[in-house]
Backbone as a ProteinNet text record, in pm:
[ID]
protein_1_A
[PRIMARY]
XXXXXXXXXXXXXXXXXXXXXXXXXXXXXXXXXXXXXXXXXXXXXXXXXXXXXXXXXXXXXXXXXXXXXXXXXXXXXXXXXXXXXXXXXXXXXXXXXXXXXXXXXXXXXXXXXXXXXXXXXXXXXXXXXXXXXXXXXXXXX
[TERTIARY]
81.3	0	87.8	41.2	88	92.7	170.6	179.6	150.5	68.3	17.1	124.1	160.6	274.4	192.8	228.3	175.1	159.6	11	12.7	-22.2	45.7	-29.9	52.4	1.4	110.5	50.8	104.2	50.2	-8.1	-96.5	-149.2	-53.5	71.6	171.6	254.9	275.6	339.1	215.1	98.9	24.5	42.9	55.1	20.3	166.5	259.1	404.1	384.7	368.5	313	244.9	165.2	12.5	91.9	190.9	241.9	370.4	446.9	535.6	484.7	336.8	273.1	239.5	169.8	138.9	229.1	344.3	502.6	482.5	537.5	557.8	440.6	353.2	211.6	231.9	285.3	247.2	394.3	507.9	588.6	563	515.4	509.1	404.5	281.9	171.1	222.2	282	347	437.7	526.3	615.1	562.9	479.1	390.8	259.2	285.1	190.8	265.8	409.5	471.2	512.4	566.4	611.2	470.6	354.9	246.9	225.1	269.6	225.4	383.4	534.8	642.4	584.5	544.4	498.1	407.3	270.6	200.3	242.8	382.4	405.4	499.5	603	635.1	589.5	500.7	361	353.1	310.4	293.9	393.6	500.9	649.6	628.2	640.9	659.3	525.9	443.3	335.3	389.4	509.7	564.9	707.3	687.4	781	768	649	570.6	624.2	571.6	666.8	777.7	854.4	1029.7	1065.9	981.9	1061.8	1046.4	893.5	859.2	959.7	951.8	1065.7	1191.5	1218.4	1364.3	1420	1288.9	1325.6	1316.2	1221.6	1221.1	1349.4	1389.3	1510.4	1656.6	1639.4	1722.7	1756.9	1601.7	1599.9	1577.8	1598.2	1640.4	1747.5	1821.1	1969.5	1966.2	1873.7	1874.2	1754.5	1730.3	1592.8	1569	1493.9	1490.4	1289.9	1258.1	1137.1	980.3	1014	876.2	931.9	1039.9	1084.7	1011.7	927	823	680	619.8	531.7	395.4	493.9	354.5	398.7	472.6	472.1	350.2	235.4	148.2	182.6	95	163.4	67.8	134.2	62	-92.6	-116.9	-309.5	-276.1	-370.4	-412.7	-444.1	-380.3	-434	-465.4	-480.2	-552.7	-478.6	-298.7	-208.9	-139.6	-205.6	-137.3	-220	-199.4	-339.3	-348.9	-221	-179.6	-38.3	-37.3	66	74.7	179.9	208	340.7	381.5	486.4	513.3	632.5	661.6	680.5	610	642.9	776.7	841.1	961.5	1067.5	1057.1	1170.4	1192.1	1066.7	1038.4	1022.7	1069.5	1026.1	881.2	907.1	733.2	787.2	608.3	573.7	416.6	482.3	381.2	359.4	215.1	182.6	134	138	82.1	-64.7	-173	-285.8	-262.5	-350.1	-345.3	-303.8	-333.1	-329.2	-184.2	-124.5	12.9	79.7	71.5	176.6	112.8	106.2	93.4	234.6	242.4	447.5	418.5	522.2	535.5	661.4	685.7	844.8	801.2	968.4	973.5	1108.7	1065.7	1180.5	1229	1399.3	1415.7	1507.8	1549.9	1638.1	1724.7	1835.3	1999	2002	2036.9	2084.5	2221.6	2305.3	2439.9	2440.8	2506.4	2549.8	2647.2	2607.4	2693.8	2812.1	2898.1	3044.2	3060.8	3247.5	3252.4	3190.9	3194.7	3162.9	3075.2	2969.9	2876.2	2761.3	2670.2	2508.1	2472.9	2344.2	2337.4	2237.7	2261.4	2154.9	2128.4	2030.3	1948.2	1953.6	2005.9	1995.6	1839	1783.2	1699.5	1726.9	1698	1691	1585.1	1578.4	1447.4	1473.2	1370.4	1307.8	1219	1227.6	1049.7	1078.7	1141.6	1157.5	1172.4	1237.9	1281.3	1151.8	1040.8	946.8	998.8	916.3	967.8	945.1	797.2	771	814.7	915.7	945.6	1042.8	1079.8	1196.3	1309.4	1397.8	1529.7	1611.7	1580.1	1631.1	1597	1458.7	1459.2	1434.7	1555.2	1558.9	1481.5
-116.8	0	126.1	210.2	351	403.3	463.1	639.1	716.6	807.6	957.5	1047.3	1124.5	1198.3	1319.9	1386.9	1473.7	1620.2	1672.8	1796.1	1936	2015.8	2153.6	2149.1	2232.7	2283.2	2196.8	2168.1	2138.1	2222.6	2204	2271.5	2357.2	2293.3	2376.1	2473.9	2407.1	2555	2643.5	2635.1	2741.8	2829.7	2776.3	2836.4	2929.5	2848.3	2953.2	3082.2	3049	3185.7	3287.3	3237.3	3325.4	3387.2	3322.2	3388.3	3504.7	3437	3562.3	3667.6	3708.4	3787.8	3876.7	3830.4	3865.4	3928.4	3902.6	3953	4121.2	4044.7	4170.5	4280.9	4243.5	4386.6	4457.8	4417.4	4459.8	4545.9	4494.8	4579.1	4699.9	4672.2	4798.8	4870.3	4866.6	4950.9	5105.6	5050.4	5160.3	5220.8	5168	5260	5320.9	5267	5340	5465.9	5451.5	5575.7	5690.7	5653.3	5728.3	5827.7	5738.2	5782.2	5901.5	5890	5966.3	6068.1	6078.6	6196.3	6271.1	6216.1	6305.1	6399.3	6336.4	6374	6487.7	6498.5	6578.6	6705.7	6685.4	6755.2	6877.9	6822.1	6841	6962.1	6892.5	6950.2	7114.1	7091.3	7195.1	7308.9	7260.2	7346.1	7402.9	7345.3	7334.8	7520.3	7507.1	7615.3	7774.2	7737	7874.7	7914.9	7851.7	7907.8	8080.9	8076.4	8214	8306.2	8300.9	8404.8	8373.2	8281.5	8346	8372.6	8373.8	8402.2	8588.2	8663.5	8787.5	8846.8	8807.4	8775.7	8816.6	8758.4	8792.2	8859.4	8915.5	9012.6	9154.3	9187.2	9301.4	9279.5	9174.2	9229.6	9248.4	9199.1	9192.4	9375.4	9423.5	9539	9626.6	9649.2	9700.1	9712.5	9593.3	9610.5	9548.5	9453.8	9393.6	9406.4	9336.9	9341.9	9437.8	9524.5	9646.5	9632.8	9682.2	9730.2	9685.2	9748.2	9727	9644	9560.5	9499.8	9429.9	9336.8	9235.2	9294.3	9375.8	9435.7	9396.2	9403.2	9344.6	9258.9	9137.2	9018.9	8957.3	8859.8	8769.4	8674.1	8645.4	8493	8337.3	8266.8	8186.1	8155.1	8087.4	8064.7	7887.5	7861.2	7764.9	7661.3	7553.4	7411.3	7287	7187.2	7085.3	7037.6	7040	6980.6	7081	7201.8	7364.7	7367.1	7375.4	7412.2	7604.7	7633.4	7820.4	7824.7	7983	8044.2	8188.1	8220.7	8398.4	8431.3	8572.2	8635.6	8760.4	8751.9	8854	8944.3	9062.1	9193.9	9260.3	9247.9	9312.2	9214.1	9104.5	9013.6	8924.5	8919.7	8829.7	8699.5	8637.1	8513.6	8464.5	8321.4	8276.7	8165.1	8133.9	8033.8	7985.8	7823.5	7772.2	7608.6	7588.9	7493.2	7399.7	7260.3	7169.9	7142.1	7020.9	7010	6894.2	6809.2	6687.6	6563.7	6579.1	6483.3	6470.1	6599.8	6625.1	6602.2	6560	6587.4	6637.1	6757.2	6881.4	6952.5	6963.5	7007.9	7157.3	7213.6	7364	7411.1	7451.8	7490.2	7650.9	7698.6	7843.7	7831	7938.3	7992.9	8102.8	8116.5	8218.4	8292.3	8419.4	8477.9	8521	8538.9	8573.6	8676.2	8771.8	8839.7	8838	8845.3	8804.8	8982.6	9029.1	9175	9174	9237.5	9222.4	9287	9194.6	9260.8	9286.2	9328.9	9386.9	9305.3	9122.3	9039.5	8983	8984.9	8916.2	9027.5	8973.1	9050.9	8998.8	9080.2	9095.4	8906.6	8852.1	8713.8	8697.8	8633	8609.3	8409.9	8347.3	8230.5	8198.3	8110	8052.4	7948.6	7932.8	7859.9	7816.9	7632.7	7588.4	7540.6	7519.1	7455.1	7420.7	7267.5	7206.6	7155.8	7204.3	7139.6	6962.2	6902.9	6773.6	6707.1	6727.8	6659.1	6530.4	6415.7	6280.7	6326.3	6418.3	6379.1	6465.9	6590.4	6696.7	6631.7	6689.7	6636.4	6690.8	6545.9	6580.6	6732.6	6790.5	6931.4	7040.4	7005.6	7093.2	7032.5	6996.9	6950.5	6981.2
0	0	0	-90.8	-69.3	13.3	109.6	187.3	142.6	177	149.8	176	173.5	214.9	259.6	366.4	435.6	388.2	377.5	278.7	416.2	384.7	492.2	637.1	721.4	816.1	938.5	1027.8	1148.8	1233.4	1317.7	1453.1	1526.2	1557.9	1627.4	1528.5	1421.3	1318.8	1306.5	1303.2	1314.1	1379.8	1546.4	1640.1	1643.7	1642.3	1614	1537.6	1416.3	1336.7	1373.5	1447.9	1499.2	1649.5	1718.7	1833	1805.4	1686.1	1636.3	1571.7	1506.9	1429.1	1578	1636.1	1774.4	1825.1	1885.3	1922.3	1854.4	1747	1645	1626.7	1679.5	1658	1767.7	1863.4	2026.3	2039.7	1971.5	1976.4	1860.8	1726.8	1627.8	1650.8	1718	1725.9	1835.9	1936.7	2005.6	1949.4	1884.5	1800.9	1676.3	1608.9	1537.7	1588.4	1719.7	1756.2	1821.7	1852.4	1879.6	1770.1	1646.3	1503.6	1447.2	1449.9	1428	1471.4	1649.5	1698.8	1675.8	1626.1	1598.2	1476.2	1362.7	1241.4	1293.3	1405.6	1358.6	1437.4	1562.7	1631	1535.7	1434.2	1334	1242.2	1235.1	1121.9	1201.1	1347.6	1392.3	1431.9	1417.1	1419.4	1267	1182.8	1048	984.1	1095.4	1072.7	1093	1193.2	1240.8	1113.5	995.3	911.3	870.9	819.8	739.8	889.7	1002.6	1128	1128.2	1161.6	1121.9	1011	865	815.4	819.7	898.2	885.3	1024.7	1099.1	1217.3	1137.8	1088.1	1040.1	911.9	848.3	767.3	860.7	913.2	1072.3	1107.6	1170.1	1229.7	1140.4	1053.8	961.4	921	849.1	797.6	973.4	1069.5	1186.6	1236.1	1161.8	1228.2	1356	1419.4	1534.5	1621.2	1725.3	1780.6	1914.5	1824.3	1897.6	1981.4	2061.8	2134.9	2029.3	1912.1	1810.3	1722.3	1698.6	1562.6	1507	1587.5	1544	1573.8	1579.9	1613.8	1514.3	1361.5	1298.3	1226.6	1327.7	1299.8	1315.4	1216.8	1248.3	1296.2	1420.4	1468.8	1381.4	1379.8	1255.4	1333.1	1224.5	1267.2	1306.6	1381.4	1431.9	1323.3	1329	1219.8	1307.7	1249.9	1292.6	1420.7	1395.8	1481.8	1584.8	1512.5	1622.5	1690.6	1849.3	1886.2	1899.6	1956.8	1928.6	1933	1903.2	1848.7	1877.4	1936.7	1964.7	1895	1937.6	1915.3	1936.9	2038.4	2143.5	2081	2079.9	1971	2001.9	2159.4	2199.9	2198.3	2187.6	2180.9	2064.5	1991	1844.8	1868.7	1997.6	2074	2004.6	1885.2	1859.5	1943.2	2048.4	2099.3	2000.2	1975.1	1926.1	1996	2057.9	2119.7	2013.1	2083.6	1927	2022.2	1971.5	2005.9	2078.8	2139.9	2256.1	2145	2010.2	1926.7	1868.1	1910.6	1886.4	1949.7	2055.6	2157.2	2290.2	2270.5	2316.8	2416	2282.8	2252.1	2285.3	2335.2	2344.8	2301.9	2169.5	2059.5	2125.1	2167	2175.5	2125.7	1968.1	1864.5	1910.6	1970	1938.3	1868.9	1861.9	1756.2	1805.5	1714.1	1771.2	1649.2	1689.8	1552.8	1485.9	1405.4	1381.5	1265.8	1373.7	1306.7	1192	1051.9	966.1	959.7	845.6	853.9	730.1	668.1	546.9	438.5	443.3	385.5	375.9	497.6	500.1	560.4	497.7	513.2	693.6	744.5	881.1	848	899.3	934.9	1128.4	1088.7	1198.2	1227.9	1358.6	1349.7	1473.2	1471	1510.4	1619.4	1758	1840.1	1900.6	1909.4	1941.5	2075.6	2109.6	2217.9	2234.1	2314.5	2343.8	2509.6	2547	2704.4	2679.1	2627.4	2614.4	2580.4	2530.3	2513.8	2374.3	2390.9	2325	2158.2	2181.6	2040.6	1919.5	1991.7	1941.4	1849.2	1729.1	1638.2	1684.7	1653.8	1723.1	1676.3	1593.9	1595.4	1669.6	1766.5	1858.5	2012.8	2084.9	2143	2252.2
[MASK]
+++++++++++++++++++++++++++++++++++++++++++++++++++++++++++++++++++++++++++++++++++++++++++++++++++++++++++++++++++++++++++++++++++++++++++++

């Protein structure tokens, strides 16, 4: 008589499969929700471009940050992942908060002025901050 030869997986290779798939969700779902709220915290940094860049034409064309330099700086508008946004009219300091879905990150940009010389035009550098929060991108620490 013939042997059949054995077709398909067993009960226990199933169950292997089904416990390493398992493994692997429980570790990527947290790191995938972490990865989501960097992105939208991001997003919400990413809103305060249009003010530094008005930020730093003022101080630029001032010659440095004087009392009114930013005065009619707009501070950006509120989006899905911002929850607000200011800007210190005497210091040019923008604070922008993200929303609960963000984080709820708090980035405070501020400005250095770099006085020009025979060679180089007056520039302005930018310093961040989020008080060490996780979800802030590593460029603003």
């Amino acid at each position: 008589m013939k042997r059949r030869m054995q077709q398909g997986f067993t009960l226990i290779e199933l169950m292997i499969v089904v416990a390493i798939i398992g493994i692997l969700a429980a570790i990527a779902l947290p790191a995938y929700q972490d990865y989501t709220l960097r992105a939208r915290a991001t997003e919400g940094l990413t809103a305060t471009t249009g003010a530094k860049q008005a930020a730093t034409e003022a101080i630029v064309s001032d010659a440095g940050i004087l009392a009114t330099t930013c005065a009619n700086v707009l501070a950006p508008t509120a989006t899905k992942w911002m929850a607000s946004a200011a800007v210190n009219a005497a210091t040019c300091v923008i604070q922008a908060v993200t929303s609960a879905n963000a984080g709820s990150v708090t980035f405070v940009l501020t400005p250095t002025y770099i006085a020009p010389t025979s060679t180089t035009a007056g520039a302005v550098n930018w310093a961040c901050a989020s008080g060490g929060s996780k979800y802030a991108p590593r460029t603003c620490p």
